[in-house]
Amino acid sequence: MLKTARILYVDDEPDIREIASMSLELDPQLDVRTCSCGQEALEAARAWQPDLILLDAMMPGMDGPQTLAALKEKADTSGISVVFITARTQTSEVEHFISLGAIGVIAKPFDPMSLAGVVQQYLQNVDA
């Protein structure tokens, strides 16, 4: 039996959260939880210890880069891998997100049918 991976999806848009959650849950190996803001994500990450966080870059209040910085500051969340999920995917923007400590960037709008597969590829890199 393969290990179930915990995925925390963080986005301030309820419709996008629902679509992402449903598409990720098509993969029985993914256990998915969602948050609507950075502060909520920090609390969930501490309590639940996900294997991967999919983080919206642009959110009101604490945005994605600020959330990532806060995760990296705490010993109990600093090792959690983060992939930004954003419409900001120009090369310079992607390089900036990677320089902040993200392991990758998924472009919005994402394909709901392939999202779980993309996430599994990131998980394989995390485990490698």
PDB file of N, CA and C in Angstrom, residues 50-126:
ATOM      1  N   PRO A  50       1.467  18.893   6.637  1.00  0.00           N
ATOM      2  CA  PRO A  50       1.275  18.357   5.276  1.00  0.00           C
ATOM      3  C   PRO A  50       2.606  18.035   4.610  1.00  0.00           C
ATOM      4  N   ASP A  51       2.546  17.164   3.615  1.00  0.00           N
ATOM      5  CA  ASP A  51       3.739  16.822   2.829  1.00  0.00           C
ATOM      6  C   ASP A  51       4.051  17.918   1.818  1.00  0.00           C
ATOM      7  N   LEU A  52       2.998  18.629   1.395  1.00  0.00           N
ATOM      8  CA  LEU A  52       3.158  19.660   0.373  1.00  0.00           C
ATOM      9  C   LEU A  52       2.078  20.713   0.561  1.00  0.00           C
ATOM     10  N   ILE A  53       2.463  21.971   0.394  1.00  0.00           N
ATOM     11  CA  ILE A  53       1.493  23.064   0.440  1.00  0.00           C
ATOM     12  C   ILE A  53       1.424  23.688  -0.947  1.00  0.00           C
ATOM     13  N   LEU A  54       0.204  23.773  -1.476  1.00  0.00           N
ATOM     14  CA  LEU A  54      -0.044  24.499  -2.724  1.00  0.00           C
ATOM     15  C   LEU A  54      -0.550  25.865  -2.309  1.00  0.00           C
ATOM     16  N   LEU A  55       0.217  26.894  -2.633  1.00  0.00           N
ATOM     17  CA  LEU A  55       0.010  28.217  -2.056  1.00  0.00           C
ATOM     18  C   LEU A  55      -0.265  29.264  -3.122  1.00  0.00           C
ATOM     19  N   ASP A  56      -1.420  29.901  -3.031  1.00  0.00           N
ATOM     20  CA  ASP A  56      -1.749  31.010  -3.928  1.00  0.00           C
ATOM     21  C   ASP A  56      -0.781  32.156  -3.638  1.00  0.00           C
ATOM     22  N   ALA A  57      -0.254  32.771  -4.681  1.00  0.00           N
ATOM     23  CA  ALA A  57       0.710  33.856  -4.473  1.00  0.00           C
ATOM     24  C   ALA A  57       0.023  35.150  -4.051  1.00  0.00           C
ATOM     25  N   MET A  58      -1.143  35.432  -4.640  1.00  0.00           N
ATOM     26  CA  MET A  58      -1.804  36.714  -4.379  1.00  0.00           C
ATOM     27  C   MET A  58      -3.050  36.502  -3.542  1.00  0.00           C
ATOM     28  N   MET A  59      -2.962  36.896  -2.279  1.00  0.00           N
ATOM     29  CA  MET A  59      -4.102  36.819  -1.364  1.00  0.00           C
ATOM     30  C   MET A  59      -4.120  38.105  -0.549  1.00  0.00           C
ATOM     31  N   PRO A  60      -5.309  38.527  -0.109  1.00  0.00           N
ATOM     32  CA  PRO A  60      -5.359  39.712   0.755  1.00  0.00           C
ATOM     33  C   PRO A  60      -4.738  39.406   2.114  1.00  0.00           C
ATOM     34  N   GLY A  61      -4.286  40.429   2.790  1.00  0.00           N
ATOM     35  CA  GLY A  61      -3.644  40.211   4.095  1.00  0.00           C
ATOM     36  C   GLY A  61      -2.262  39.639   3.886  1.00  0.00           C
ATOM     37  N   MET A  62      -2.052  38.438   4.358  1.00  0.00           N
ATOM     38  CA  MET A  62      -0.761  37.754   4.214  1.00  0.00           C
ATOM     39  C   MET A  62      -0.749  37.044   2.859  1.00  0.00           C
ATOM     40  N   ASP A  63       0.074  37.528   1.914  1.00  0.00           N
ATOM     41  CA  ASP A  63       0.117  36.901   0.595  1.00  0.00           C
ATOM     42  C   ASP A  63       0.974  35.631   0.633  1.00  0.00           C
ATOM     43  N   GLY A  64       1.069  34.977  -0.517  1.00  0.00           N
ATOM     44  CA  GLY A  64       1.813  33.724  -0.587  1.00  0.00           C
ATOM     45  C   GLY A  64       3.267  33.845  -0.158  1.00  0.00           C
ATOM     46  N   PRO A  65       4.030  34.809  -0.715  1.00  0.00           N
ATOM     47  CA  PRO A  65       5.428  34.942  -0.294  1.00  0.00           C
ATOM     48  C   PRO A  65       5.580  35.219   1.212  1.00  0.00           C
ATOM     49  N   GLN A  66       4.682  36.013   1.786  1.00  0.00           N
ATOM     50  CA  GLN A  66       4.747  36.271   3.234  1.00  0.00           C
ATOM     51  C   GLN A  66       4.427  35.000   4.027  1.00  0.00           C
ATOM     52  N   THR A  67       3.473  34.231   3.531  1.00  0.00           N
ATOM     53  CA  THR A  67       3.117  32.970   4.185  1.00  0.00           C
ATOM     54  C   THR A  67       4.293  32.004   4.139  1.00  0.00           C
ATOM     55  N   LEU A  68       4.936  31.903   2.981  1.00  0.00           N
ATOM     56  CA  LEU A  68       6.102  31.024   2.841  1.00  0.00           C
ATOM     57  C   LEU A  68       7.210  31.456   3.802  1.00  0.00           C
ATOM     58  N   ALA A  69       7.455  32.758   3.893  1.00  0.00           N
ATOM     59  CA  ALA A  69       8.494  33.260   4.803  1.00  0.00           C
ATOM     60  C   ALA A  69       8.170  32.879   6.249  1.00  0.00           C
ATOM     61  N   ALA A  70       6.897  33.001   6.631  1.00  0.00           N
ATOM     62  CA  ALA A  70       6.487  32.651   7.994  1.00  0.00           C
ATOM     63  C   ALA A  70       6.639  31.149   8.246  1.00  0.00           C
ATOM     64  N   LEU A  71       6.339  30.322   7.236  1.00  0.00           N
ATOM     65  CA  LEU A  71       6.520  28.869   7.369  1.00  0.00           C
ATOM     66  C   LEU A  71       7.996  28.539   7.574  1.00  0.00           C
ATOM     67  N   LYS A  72       8.866  29.213   6.809  1.00  0.00           N
ATOM     68  CA  LYS A  72      10.304  28.937   6.873  1.00  0.00           C
ATOM     69  C   LYS A  72      10.913  29.370   8.211  1.00  0.00           C
ATOM     70  N   GLU A  73      10.267  30.337   8.892  1.00  0.00           N
ATOM     71  CA  GLU A  73      10.791  30.847  10.173  1.00  0.00           C
ATOM     72  C   GLU A  73      10.626  29.861  11.323  1.00  0.00           C
ATOM     73  N   LYS A  74       9.637  28.991  11.242  1.00  0.00           N
ATOM     74  CA  LYS A  74       9.315  28.092  12.346  1.00  0.00           C
ATOM     75  C   LYS A  74       9.911  26.714  12.107  1.00  0.00           C
ATOM     76  N   ALA A  75      10.564  26.174  13.137  1.00  0.00           N
ATOM     77  CA  ALA A  75      11.218  24.871  13.015  1.00  0.00           C
ATOM     78  C   ALA A  75      10.243  23.769  12.614  1.00  0.00           C
ATOM     79  N   ASP A  76       9.013  23.828  13.150  1.00  0.00           N
ATOM     80  CA  ASP A  76       8.066  22.735  12.881  1.00  0.00           C
ATOM     81  C   ASP A  76       7.407  22.814  11.502  1.00  0.00           C
ATOM     82  N   THR A  77       7.600  23.920  10.774  1.00  0.00           N
ATOM     83  CA  THR A  77       7.033  24.027   9.420  1.00  0.00           C
ATOM     84  C   THR A  77       8.083  24.358   8.361  1.00  0.00           C
ATOM     85  N   SER A  78       9.312  24.576   8.763  1.00  0.00           N
ATOM     86  CA  SER A  78      10.331  25.014   7.796  1.00  0.00           C
ATOM     87  C   SER A  78      10.673  23.949   6.767  1.00  0.00           C
ATOM     88  N   GLY A  79      10.429  22.683   7.086  1.00  0.00           N
ATOM     89  CA  GLY A  79      10.767  21.610   6.158  1.00  0.00           C
ATOM     90  C   GLY A  79       9.650  21.240   5.203  1.00  0.00           C
ATOM     91  N   ILE A  80       8.504  21.891   5.309  1.00  0.00           N
ATOM     92  CA  ILE A  80       7.369  21.559   4.439  1.00  0.00           C
ATOM     93  C   ILE A  80       7.592  22.187   3.065  1.00  0.00           C
ATOM     94  N   SER A  81       7.485  21.369   2.033  1.00  0.00           N
ATOM     95  CA  SER A  81       7.667  21.858   0.665  1.00  0.00           C
ATOM     96  C   SER A  81       6.466  22.677   0.219  1.00  0.00           C
ATOM     97  N   VAL A  82       6.751  23.761  -0.521  1.00  0.00           N
ATOM     98  CA  VAL A  82       5.700  24.665  -0.991  1.00  0.00           C
ATOM     99  C   VAL A  82       5.817  24.829  -2.504  1.00  0.00           C
ATOM    100  N   VAL A  83       4.658  24.738  -3.174  1.00  0.00           N
ATOM    101  CA  VAL A  83       4.561  25.035  -4.597  1.00  0.00           C
ATOM    102  C   VAL A  83       3.565  26.185  -4.732  1.00  0.00           C
ATOM    103  N   PHE A  84       3.985  27.268  -5.378  1.00  0.00           N
ATOM    104  CA  PHE A  84       3.052  28.366  -5.616  1.00  0.00           C
ATOM    105  C   PHE A  84       2.103  27.983  -6.742  1.00  0.00           C
ATOM    106  N   ILE A  85       0.860  28.420  -6.612  1.00  0.00           N
ATOM    107  CA  ILE A  85      -0.128  28.206  -7.653  1.00  0.00           C
ATOM    108  C   ILE A  85      -0.657  29.597  -7.997  1.00  0.00           C
ATOM    109  N   THR A  86      -0.324  30.082  -9.197  1.00  0.00           N
ATOM    110  CA  THR A  86      -0.509  31.494  -9.496  1.00  0.00           C
ATOM    111  C   THR A  86      -0.619  31.749 -10.994  1.00  0.00           C
ATOM    112  N   ALA A  87      -1.244  32.866 -11.331  1.00  0.00           N
ATOM    113  CA  ALA A  87      -1.280  33.303 -12.730  1.00  0.00           C
ATOM    114  C   ALA A  87       0.021  34.021 -13.106  1.00  0.00           C
ATOM    115  N   ARG A  88       0.838  34.333 -12.110  1.00  0.00           N
ATOM    116  CA  ARG A  88       2.088  35.058 -12.359  1.00  0.00           C
ATOM    117  C   ARG A  88       3.198  34.060 -12.680  1.00  0.00           C
ATOM    118  N   THR A  89       3.316  33.731 -13.959  1.00  0.00           N
ATOM    119  CA  THR A  89       4.225  32.650 -14.342  1.00  0.00           C
ATOM    120  C   THR A  89       5.273  33.058 -15.370  1.00  0.00           C
ATOM    121  N   GLN A  90       5.544  34.350 -15.490  1.00  0.00           N
ATOM    122  CA  GLN A  90       6.654  34.748 -16.355  1.00  0.00           C
ATOM    123  C   GLN A  90       7.948  34.232 -15.725  1.00  0.00           C
ATOM    124  N   THR A  91       8.946  34.010 -16.543  1.00  0.00           N
ATOM    125  CA  THR A  91      10.199  33.415 -16.071  1.00  0.00           C
ATOM    126  C   THR A  91      10.752  34.141 -14.854  1.00  0.00           C
ATOM    127  N   SER A  92      10.774  35.462 -14.894  1.00  0.00           N
ATOM    128  CA  SER A  92      11.336  36.219 -13.768  1.00  0.00           C
ATOM    129  C   SER A  92      10.510  36.007 -12.494  1.00  0.00           C
ATOM    130  N   GLU A  93       9.184  35.896 -12.649  1.00  0.00           N
ATOM    131  CA  GLU A  93       8.322  35.680 -11.484  1.00  0.00           C
ATOM    132  C   GLU A  93       8.534  34.285 -10.904  1.00  0.00           C
ATOM    133  N   VAL A  94       8.618  33.283 -11.777  1.00  0.00           N
ATOM    134  CA  VAL A  94       8.873  31.912 -11.328  1.00  0.00           C
ATOM    135  C   VAL A  94      10.217  31.842 -10.613  1.00  0.00           C
ATOM    136  N   GLU A  95      11.239  32.461 -11.192  1.00  0.00           N
ATOM    137  CA  GLU A  95      12.569  32.472 -10.559  1.00  0.00           C
ATOM    138  C   GLU A  95      12.506  33.136  -9.193  1.00  0.00           C
ATOM    139  N   HIS A  96      11.706  34.205  -9.073  1.00  0.00           N
ATOM    140  CA  HIS A  96      11.553  34.885  -7.791  1.00  0.00           C
ATOM    141  C   HIS A  96      10.919  33.943  -6.766  1.00  0.00           C
ATOM    142  N   PHE A  97       9.858  33.239  -7.148  1.00  0.00           N
ATOM    143  CA  PHE A  97       9.194  32.319  -6.220  1.00  0.00           C
ATOM    144  C   PHE A  97      10.152  31.201  -5.778  1.00  0.00           C
ATOM    145  N   ILE A  98      10.947  30.695  -6.708  1.00  0.00           N
ATOM    146  CA  ILE A  98      11.923  29.643  -6.378  1.00  0.00           C
ATOM    147  C   ILE A  98      12.980  30.215  -5.422  1.00  0.00           C
ATOM    148  N   SER A  99      13.390  31.463  -5.665  1.00  0.00           N
ATOM    149  CA  SER A  99      14.405  32.083  -4.802  1.00  0.00           C
ATOM    150  C   SER A  99      13.894  32.264  -3.370  1.00  0.00           C
ATOM    151  N   LEU A 100      12.558  32.340  -3.210  1.00  0.00           N
ATOM    152  CA  LEU A 100      11.976  32.475  -1.872  1.00  0.00           C
ATOM    153  C   LEU A 100      11.947  31.146  -1.123  1.00  0.00           C
ATOM    154  N   GLY A 101      12.183  30.051  -1.852  1.00  0.00           N
ATOM    155  CA  GLY A 101      12.201  28.742  -1.205  1.00  0.00           C
ATOM    156  C   GLY A 101      11.146  27.775  -1.696  1.00  0.00           C
ATOM    157  N   ALA A 102      10.335  28.175  -2.671  1.00  0.00           N
ATOM    158  CA  ALA A 102       9.346  27.250  -3.236  1.00  0.00           C
ATOM    159  C   ALA A 102      10.058  26.211  -4.090  1.00  0.00           C
ATOM    160  N   ILE A 103       9.464  25.022  -4.198  1.00  0.00           N
ATOM    161  CA  ILE A 103      10.072  23.984  -5.038  1.00  0.00           C
ATOM    162  C   ILE A 103       9.516  24.010  -6.456  1.00  0.00           C
ATOM    163  N   GLY A 104       8.504  24.857  -6.695  1.00  0.00           N
ATOM    164  CA  GLY A 104       7.950  24.951  -8.032  1.00  0.00           C
ATOM    165  C   GLY A 104       6.783  25.909  -8.107  1.00  0.00           C
ATOM    166  N   VAL A 105       6.253  26.047  -9.326  1.00  0.00           N
ATOM    167  CA  VAL A 105       5.114  26.929  -9.585  1.00  0.00           C
ATOM    168  C   VAL A 105       4.168  26.202 -10.535  1.00  0.00           C
ATOM    169  N   ILE A 106       2.883  26.208 -10.185  1.00  0.00           N
ATOM    170  CA  ILE A 106       1.834  25.667 -11.056  1.00  0.00           C
ATOM    171  C   ILE A 106       1.039  26.869 -11.572  1.00  0.00           C
ATOM    172  N   ALA A 107       0.837  26.914 -12.880  1.00  0.00           N
ATOM    173  CA  ALA A 107       0.145  28.054 -13.489  1.00  0.00           C
ATOM    174  C   ALA A 107      -1.361  27.968 -13.269  1.00  0.00           C
ATOM    175  N   LYS A 108      -1.943  29.130 -12.981  1.00  0.00           N
ATOM    176  CA  LYS A 108      -3.403  29.272 -12.968  1.00  0.00           C
ATOM    177  C   LYS A 108      -3.796  29.916 -14.289  1.00  0.00           C
ATOM    178  N   PRO A 109      -4.895  29.547 -14.892  1.00  0.00           N
ATOM    179  CA  PRO A 109      -5.771  28.469 -14.430  1.00  0.00           C
ATOM    180  C   PRO A 109      -5.120  27.113 -14.681  1.00  0.00           C
ATOM    181  N   PHE A 110      -5.247  26.214 -13.711  1.00  0.00           N
ATOM    182  CA  PHE A 110      -4.677  24.877 -13.840  1.00  0.00           C
ATOM    183  C   PHE A 110      -5.715  23.950 -14.478  1.00  0.00           C
ATOM    184  N   ASP A 111      -5.251  22.837 -15.006  1.00  0.00           N
ATOM    185  CA  ASP A 111      -6.142  21.829 -15.583  1.00  0.00           C
ATOM    186  C   ASP A 111      -6.578  20.896 -14.456  1.00  0.00           C
ATOM    187  N   PRO A 112      -7.876  20.922 -14.087  1.00  0.00           N
ATOM    188  CA  PRO A 112      -8.323  20.088 -12.971  1.00  0.00           C
ATOM    189  C   PRO A 112      -8.048  18.596 -13.176  1.00  0.00           C
ATOM    190  N   MET A 113      -8.047  18.151 -14.431  1.00  0.00           N
ATOM    191  CA  MET A 113      -7.837  16.730 -14.691  1.00  0.00           C
ATOM    192  C   MET A 113      -6.380  16.306 -14.502  1.00  0.00           C
ATOM    193  N   SER A 114      -5.450  17.242 -14.617  1.00  0.00           N
ATOM    194  CA  SER A 114      -4.039  16.860 -14.488  1.00  0.00           C
ATOM    195  C   SER A 114      -3.397  17.350 -13.192  1.00  0.00           C
ATOM    196  N   LEU A 115      -4.135  18.114 -12.378  1.00  0.00           N
ATOM    197  CA  LEU A 115      -3.534  18.704 -11.171  1.00  0.00           C
ATOM    198  C   LEU A 115      -2.963  17.640 -10.230  1.00  0.00           C
ATOM    199  N   ALA A 116      -3.698  16.570  -9.983  1.00  0.00           N
ATOM    200  CA  ALA A 116      -3.209  15.528  -9.059  1.00  0.00           C
ATOM    201  C   ALA A 116      -1.908  14.916  -9.575  1.00  0.00           C
ATOM    202  N   GLY A 117      -1.812  14.709 -10.894  1.00  0.00           N
ATOM    203  CA  GLY A 117      -0.586  14.150 -11.470  1.00  0.00           C
ATOM    204  C   GLY A 117       0.602  15.086 -11.304  1.00  0.00           C
ATOM    205  N   VAL A 118       0.369  16.375 -11.495  1.00  0.00           N
ATOM    206  CA  VAL A 118       1.429  17.376 -11.312  1.00  0.00           C
ATOM    207  C   VAL A 118       1.882  17.370  -9.856  1.00  0.00           C
ATOM    208  N   VAL A 119       0.923  17.318  -8.936  1.00  0.00           N
ATOM    209  CA  VAL A 119       1.247  17.286  -7.511  1.00  0.00           C
ATOM    210  C   VAL A 119       2.038  16.026  -7.171  1.00  0.00           C
ATOM    211  N   GLN A 120       1.662  14.886  -7.743  1.00  0.00           N
ATOM    212  CA  GLN A 120       2.398  13.633  -7.489  1.00  0.00           C
ATOM    213  C   GLN A 120       3.847  13.756  -7.960  1.00  0.00           C
ATOM    214  N   GLN A 121       4.073  14.472  -9.074  1.00  0.00           N
ATOM    215  CA  GLN A 121       5.454  14.660  -9.558  1.00  0.00           C
ATOM    216  C   GLN A 121       6.254  15.473  -8.545  1.00  0.00           C
ATOM    217  N   TYR A 122       5.644  16.514  -7.992  1.00  0.00           N
ATOM    218  CA  TYR A 122       6.343  17.300  -6.964  1.00  0.00           C
ATOM    219  C   TYR A 122       6.617  16.448  -5.728  1.00  0.00           C
ATOM    220  N   LEU A 123       5.661  15.616  -5.360  1.00  0.00           N
ATOM    221  CA  LEU A 123       5.837  14.753  -4.178  1.00  0.00           C
ATOM    222  C   LEU A 123       6.992  13.785  -4.380  1.00  0.00           C
ATOM    223  N   GLN A 124       7.155  13.253  -5.600  1.00  0.00           N
ATOM    224  CA  GLN A 124       8.272  12.350  -5.871  1.00  0.00           C
ATOM    225  C   GLN A 124       9.607  13.065  -5.696  1.00  0.00           C
ATOM    226  N   ASN A 125       9.648  14.334  -6.098  1.00  0.00           N
ATOM    227  CA  ASN A 125      10.876  15.121  -5.917  1.00  0.00           C
ATOM    228  C   ASN A 125      11.150  15.381  -4.443  1.00  0.00           C
ATOM    229  N   VAL A 126      10.080  15.583  -3.655  1.00  0.00           N
ATOM    230  CA  VAL A 126      10.220  15.828  -2.223  1.00  0.00           C
ATOM    231  C   VAL A 126      10.796  14.589  -1.544  1.00  0.00           C
TER     232      VAL A 126
END
